[in-house]
mmCIF file of N, CA and C in Angstrom:
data_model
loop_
_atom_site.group_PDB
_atom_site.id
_atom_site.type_symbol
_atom_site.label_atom_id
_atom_site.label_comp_id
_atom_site.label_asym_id
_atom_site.label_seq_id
_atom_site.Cartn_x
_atom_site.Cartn_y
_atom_site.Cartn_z
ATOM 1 N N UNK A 20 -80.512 -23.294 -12.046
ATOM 2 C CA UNK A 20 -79.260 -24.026 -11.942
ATOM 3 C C UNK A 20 -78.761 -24.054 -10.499
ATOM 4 N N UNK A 21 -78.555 -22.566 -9.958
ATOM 5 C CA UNK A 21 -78.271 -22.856 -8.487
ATOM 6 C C UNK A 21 -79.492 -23.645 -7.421
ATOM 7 N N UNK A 22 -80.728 -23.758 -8.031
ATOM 8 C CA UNK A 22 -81.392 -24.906 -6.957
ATOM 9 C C UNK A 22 -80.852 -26.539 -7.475
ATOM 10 N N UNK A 23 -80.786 -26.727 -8.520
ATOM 11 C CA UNK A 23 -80.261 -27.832 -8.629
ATOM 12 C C UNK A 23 -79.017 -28.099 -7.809
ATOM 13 N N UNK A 24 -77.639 -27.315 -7.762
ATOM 14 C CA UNK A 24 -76.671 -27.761 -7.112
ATOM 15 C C UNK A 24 -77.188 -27.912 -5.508
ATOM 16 N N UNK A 25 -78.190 -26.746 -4.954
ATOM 17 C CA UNK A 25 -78.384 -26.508 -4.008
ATOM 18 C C UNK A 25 -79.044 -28.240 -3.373
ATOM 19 N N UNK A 26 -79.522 -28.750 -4.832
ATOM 20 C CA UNK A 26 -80.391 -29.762 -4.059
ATOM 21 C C UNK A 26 -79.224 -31.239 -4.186
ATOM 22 N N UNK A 27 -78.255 -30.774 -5.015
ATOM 23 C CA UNK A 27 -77.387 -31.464 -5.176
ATOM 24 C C UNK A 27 -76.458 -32.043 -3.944
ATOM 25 N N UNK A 28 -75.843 -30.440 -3.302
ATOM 26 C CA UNK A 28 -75.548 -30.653 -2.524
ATOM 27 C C UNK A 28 -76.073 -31.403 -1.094
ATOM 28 N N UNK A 29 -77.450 -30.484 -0.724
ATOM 29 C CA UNK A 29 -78.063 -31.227 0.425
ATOM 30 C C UNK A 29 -78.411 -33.404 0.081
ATOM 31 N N UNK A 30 -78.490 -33.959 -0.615
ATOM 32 C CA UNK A 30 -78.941 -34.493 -1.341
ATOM 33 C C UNK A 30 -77.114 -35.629 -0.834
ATOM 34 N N UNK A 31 -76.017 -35.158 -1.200
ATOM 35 C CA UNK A 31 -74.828 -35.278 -1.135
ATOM 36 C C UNK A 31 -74.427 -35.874 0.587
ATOM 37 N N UNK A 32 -74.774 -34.340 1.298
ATOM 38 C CA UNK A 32 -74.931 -34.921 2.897
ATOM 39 C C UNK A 32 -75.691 -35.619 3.243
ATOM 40 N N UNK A 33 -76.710 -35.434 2.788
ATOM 41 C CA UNK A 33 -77.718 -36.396 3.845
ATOM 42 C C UNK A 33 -76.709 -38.288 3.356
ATOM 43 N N UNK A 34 -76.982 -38.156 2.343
ATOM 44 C CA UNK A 34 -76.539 -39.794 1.493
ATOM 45 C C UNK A 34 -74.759 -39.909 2.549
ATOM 46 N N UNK A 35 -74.219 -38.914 2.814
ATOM 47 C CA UNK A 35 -72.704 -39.268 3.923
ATOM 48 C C UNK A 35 -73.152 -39.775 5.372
ATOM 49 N N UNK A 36 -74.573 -38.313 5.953
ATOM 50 C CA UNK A 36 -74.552 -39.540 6.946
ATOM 51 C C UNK A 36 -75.462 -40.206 7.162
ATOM 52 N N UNK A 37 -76.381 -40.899 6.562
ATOM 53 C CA UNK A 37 -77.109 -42.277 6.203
ATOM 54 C C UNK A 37 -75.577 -43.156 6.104
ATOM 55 N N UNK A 38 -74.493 -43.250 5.497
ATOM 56 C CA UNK A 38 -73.798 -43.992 5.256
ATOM 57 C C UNK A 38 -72.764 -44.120 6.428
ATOM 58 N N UNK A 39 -72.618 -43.169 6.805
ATOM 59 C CA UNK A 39 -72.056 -43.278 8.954
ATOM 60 C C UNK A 39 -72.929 -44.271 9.296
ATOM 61 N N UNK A 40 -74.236 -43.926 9.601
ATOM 62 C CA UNK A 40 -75.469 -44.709 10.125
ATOM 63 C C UNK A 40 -75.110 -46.273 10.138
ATOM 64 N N UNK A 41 -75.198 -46.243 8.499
ATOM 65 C CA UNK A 41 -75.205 -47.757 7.850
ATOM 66 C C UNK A 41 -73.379 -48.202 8.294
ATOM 67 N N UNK A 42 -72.241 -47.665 8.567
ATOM 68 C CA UNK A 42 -70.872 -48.074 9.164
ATOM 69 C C UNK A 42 -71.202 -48.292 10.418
ATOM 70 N N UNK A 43 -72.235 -47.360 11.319
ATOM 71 C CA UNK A 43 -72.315 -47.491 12.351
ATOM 72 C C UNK A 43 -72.641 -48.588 12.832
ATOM 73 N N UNK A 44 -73.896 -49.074 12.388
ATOM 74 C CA UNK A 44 -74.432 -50.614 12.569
ATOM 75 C C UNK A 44 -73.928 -51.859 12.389
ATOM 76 N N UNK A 45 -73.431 -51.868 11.262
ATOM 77 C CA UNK A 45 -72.206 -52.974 10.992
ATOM 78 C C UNK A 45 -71.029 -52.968 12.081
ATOM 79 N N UNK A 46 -70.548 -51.774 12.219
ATOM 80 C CA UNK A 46 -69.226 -52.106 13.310
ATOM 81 C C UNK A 46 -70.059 -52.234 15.186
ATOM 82 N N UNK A 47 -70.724 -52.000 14.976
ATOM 83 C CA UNK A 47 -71.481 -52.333 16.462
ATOM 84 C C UNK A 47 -72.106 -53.838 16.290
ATOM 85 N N UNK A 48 -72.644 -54.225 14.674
ATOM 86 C CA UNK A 48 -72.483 -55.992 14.680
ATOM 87 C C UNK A 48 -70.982 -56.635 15.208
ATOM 88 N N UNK A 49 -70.240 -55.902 14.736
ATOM 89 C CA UNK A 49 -68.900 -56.274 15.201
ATOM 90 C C UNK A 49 -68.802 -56.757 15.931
ATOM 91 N N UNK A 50 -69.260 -55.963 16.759
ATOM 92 C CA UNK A 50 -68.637 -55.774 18.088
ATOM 93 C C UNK A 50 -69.531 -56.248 19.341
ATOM 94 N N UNK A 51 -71.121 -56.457 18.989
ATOM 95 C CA UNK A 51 -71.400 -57.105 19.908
ATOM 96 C C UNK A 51 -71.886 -58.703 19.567
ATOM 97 N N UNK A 52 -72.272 -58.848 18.021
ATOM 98 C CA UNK A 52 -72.746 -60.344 17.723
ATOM 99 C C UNK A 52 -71.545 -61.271 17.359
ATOM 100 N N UNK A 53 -70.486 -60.513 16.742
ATOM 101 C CA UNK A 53 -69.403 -61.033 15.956
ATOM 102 C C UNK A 53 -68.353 -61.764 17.045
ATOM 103 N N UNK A 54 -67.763 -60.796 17.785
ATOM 104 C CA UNK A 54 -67.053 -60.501 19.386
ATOM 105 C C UNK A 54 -67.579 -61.181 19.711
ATOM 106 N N UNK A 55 -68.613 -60.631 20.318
ATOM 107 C CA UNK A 55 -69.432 -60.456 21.674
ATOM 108 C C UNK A 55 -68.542 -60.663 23.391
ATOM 109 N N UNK A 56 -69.086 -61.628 24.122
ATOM 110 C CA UNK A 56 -68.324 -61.889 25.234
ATOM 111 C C UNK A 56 -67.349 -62.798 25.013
ATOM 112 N N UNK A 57 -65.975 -62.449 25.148
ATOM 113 C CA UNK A 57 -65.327 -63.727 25.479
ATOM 114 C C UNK A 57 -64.913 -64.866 26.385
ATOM 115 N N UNK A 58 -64.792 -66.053 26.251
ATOM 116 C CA UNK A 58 -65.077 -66.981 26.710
ATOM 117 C C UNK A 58 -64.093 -66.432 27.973
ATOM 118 N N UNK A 59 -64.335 -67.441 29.310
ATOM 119 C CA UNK A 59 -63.312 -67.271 30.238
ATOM 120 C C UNK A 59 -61.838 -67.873 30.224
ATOM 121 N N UNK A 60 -61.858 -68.838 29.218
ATOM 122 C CA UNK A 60 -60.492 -69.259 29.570
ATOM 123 C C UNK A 60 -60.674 -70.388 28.034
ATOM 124 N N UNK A 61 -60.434 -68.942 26.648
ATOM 125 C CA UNK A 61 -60.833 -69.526 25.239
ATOM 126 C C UNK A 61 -59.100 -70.461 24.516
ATOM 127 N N UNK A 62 -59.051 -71.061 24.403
ATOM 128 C CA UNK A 62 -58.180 -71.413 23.015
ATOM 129 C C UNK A 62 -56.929 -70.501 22.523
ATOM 130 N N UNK A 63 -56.460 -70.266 21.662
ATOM 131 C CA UNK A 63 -55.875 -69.233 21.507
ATOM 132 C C UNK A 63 -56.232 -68.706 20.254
ATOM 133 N N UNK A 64 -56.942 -69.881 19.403
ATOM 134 C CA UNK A 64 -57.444 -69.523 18.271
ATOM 135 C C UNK A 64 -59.253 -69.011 18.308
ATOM 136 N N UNK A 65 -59.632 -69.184 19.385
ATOM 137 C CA UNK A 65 -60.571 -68.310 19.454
ATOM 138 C C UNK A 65 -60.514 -66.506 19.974
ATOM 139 N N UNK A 66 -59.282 -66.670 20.568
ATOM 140 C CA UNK A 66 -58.946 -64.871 21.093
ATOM 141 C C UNK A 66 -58.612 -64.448 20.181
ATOM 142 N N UNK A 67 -58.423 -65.094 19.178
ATOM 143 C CA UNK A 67 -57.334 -64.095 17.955
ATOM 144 C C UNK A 67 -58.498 -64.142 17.079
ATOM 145 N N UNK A 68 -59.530 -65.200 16.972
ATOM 146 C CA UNK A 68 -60.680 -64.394 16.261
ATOM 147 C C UNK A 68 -61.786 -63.261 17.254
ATOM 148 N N UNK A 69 -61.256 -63.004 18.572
ATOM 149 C CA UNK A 69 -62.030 -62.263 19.116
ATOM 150 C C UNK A 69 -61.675 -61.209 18.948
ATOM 151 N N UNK A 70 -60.785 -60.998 18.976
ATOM 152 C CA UNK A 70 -59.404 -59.427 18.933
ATOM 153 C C UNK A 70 -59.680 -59.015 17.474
ATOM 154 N N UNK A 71 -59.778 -60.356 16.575
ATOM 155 C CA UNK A 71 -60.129 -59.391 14.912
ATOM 156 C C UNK A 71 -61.297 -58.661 15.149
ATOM 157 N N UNK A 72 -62.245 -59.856 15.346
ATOM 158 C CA UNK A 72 -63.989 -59.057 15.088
ATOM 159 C C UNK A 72 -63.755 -57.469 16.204
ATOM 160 N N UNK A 73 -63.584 -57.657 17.317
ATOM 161 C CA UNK A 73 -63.247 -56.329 18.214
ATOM 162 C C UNK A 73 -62.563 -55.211 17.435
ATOM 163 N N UNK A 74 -61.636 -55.621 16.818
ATOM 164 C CA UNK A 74 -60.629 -54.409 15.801
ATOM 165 C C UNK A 74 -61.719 -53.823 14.822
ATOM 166 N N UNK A 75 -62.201 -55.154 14.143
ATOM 167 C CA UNK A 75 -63.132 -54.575 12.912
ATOM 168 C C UNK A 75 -63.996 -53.785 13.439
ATOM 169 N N UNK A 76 -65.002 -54.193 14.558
ATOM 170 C CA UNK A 76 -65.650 -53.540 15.080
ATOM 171 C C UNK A 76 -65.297 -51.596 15.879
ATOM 172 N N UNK A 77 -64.316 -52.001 16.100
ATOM 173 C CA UNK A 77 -63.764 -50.540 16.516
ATOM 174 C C UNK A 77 -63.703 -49.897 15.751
ATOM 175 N N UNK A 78 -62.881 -50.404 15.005
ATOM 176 C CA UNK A 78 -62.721 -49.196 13.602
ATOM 177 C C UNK A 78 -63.875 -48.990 12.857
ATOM 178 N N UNK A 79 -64.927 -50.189 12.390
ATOM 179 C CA UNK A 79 -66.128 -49.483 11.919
ATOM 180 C C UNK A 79 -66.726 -48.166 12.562
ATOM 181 N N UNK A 80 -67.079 -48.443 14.098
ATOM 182 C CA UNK A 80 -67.708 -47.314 15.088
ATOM 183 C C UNK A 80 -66.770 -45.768 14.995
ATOM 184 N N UNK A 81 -65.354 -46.017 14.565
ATOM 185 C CA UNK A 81 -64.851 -44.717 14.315
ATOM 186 C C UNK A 81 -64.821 -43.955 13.274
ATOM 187 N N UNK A 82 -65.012 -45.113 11.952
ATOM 188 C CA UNK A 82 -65.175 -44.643 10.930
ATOM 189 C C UNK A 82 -65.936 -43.552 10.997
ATOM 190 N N UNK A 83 -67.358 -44.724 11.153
ATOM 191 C CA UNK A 83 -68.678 -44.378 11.279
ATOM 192 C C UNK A 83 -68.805 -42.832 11.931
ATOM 193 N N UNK A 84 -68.300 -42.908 12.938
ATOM 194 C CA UNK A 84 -68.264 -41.207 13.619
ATOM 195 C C UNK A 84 -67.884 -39.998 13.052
ATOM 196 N N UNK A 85 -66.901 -40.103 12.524
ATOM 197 C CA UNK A 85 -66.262 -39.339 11.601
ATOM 198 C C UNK A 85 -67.040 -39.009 10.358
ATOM 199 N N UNK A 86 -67.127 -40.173 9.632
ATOM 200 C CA UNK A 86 -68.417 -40.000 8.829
ATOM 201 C C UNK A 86 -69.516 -38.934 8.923
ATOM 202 N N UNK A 87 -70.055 -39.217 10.234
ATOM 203 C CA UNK A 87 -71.109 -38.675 10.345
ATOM 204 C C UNK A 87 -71.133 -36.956 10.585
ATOM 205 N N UNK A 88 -69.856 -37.001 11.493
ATOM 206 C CA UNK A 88 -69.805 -35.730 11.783
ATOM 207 C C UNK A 88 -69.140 -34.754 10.580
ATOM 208 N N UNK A 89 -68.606 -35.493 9.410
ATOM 209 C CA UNK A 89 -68.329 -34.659 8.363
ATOM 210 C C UNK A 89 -69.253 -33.961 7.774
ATOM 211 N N UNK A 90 -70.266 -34.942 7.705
ATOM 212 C CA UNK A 90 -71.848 -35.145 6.634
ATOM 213 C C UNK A 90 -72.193 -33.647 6.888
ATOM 214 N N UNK A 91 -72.507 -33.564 9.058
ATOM 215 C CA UNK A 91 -73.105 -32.929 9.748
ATOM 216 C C UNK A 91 -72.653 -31.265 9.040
ATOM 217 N N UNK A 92 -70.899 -31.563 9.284
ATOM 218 C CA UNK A 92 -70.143 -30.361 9.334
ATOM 219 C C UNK A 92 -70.801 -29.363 7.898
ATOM 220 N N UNK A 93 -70.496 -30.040 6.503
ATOM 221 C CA UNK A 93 -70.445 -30.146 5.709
ATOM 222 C C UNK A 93 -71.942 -29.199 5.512
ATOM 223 N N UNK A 94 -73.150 -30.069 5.992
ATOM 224 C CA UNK A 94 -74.350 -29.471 6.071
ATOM 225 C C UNK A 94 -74.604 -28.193 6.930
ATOM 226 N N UNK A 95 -73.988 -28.002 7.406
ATOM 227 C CA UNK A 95 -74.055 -26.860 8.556
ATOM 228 C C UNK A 95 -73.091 -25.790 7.728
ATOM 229 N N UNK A 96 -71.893 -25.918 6.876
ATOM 230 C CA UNK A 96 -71.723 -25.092 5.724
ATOM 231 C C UNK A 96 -72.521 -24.473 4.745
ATOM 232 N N UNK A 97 -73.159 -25.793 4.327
ATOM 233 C CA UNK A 97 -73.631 -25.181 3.282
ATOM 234 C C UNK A 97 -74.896 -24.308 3.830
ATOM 235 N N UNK A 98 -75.337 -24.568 4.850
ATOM 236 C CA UNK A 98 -76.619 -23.550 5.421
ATOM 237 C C UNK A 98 -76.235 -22.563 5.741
ATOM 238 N N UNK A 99 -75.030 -22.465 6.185
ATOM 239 C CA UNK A 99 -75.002 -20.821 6.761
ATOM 240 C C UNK A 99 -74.155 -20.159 5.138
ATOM 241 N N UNK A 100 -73.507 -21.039 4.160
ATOM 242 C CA UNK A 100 -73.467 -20.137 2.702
ATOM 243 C C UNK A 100 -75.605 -19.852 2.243
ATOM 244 N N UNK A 101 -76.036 -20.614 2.239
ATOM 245 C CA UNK A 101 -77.673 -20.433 1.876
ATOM 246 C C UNK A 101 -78.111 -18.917 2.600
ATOM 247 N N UNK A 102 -77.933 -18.810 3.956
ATOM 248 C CA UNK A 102 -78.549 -18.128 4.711
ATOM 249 C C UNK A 102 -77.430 -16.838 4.708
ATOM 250 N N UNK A 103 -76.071 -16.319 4.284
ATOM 251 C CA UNK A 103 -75.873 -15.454 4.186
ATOM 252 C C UNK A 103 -76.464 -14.855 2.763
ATOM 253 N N UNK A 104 -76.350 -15.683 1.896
ATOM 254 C CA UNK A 104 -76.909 -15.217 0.357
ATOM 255 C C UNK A 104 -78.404 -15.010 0.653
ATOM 256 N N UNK A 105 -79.152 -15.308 1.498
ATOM 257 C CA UNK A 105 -80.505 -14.647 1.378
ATOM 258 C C UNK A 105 -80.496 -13.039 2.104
ATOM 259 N N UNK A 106 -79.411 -13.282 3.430
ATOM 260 C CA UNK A 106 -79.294 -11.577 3.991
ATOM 261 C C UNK A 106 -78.956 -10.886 3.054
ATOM 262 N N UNK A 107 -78.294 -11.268 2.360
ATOM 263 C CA UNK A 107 -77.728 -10.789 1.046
ATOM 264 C C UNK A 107 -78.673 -9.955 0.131
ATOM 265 N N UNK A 108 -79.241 -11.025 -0.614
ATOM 266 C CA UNK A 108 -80.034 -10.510 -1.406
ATOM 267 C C UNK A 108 -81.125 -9.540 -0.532
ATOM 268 N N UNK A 109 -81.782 -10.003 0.858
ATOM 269 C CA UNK A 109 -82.763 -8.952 1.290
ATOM 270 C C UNK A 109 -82.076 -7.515 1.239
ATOM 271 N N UNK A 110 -80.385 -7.402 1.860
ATOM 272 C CA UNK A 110 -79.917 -5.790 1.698
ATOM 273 C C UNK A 110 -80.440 -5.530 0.746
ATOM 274 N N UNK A 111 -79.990 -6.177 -0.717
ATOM 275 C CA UNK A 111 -79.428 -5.309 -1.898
ATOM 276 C C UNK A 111 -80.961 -5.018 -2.379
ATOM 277 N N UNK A 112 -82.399 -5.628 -1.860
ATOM 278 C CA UNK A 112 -83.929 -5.352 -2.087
ATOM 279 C C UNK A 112 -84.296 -4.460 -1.501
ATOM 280 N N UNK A 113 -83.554 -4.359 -0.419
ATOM 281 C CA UNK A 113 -83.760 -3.157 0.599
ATOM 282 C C UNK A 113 -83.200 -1.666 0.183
ATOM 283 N N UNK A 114 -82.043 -1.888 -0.169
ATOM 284 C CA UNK A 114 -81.298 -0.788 -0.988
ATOM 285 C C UNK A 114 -81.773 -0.169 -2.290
ATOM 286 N N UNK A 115 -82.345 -1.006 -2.792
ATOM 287 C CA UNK A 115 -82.812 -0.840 -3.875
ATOM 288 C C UNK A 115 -84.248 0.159 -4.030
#
């Protein structure tokens, strides 16, 4: 039962940051195909669709970061709970 959660969990992070990854890419479409350069001297209705795609794009790339570094955090928990429960168990084999 505890390898199942164990695989549950790892299984959990990896799928958060694959999904940063996948925010990441989209808001960097944003931001460079969507955006991209703006014109030198655009319309006014083209800046205000430049300023959206740029927004969307920003905020995807921050999402995305955050995302990722939760996934990371998250995984780096659960390894050092894994790796005290094995010192663990070696004492109490040792003691024994």
């Amino acid at each position: 039962m505890a390898e199942k959660a164990k695989n549950a969990f790892h299984t959990i992070c990896n799928a958060v940051i694959l999904a940063g990854l996948i925010i990441f890419v989209i808001g960097a479409y944003y931001e460079v195909v969507k955006a991209g350069i703006p014109y030198q001297d655009p319309p006014l209705e083209l800046q205000i669709q430049y300023a959206i795609n740029l927004g969307i794009g920003d905020e995807l790339c921050k999402i995305s970061l955050f995302t990722i570094l939760y996934g990371i955090v998250f995984r780096l928990i659960i390894w050092m709970i894994e790796r005290k429960k094995i010192k663990f168990t070696e004492r109490n084999i040792k003691n024994d």
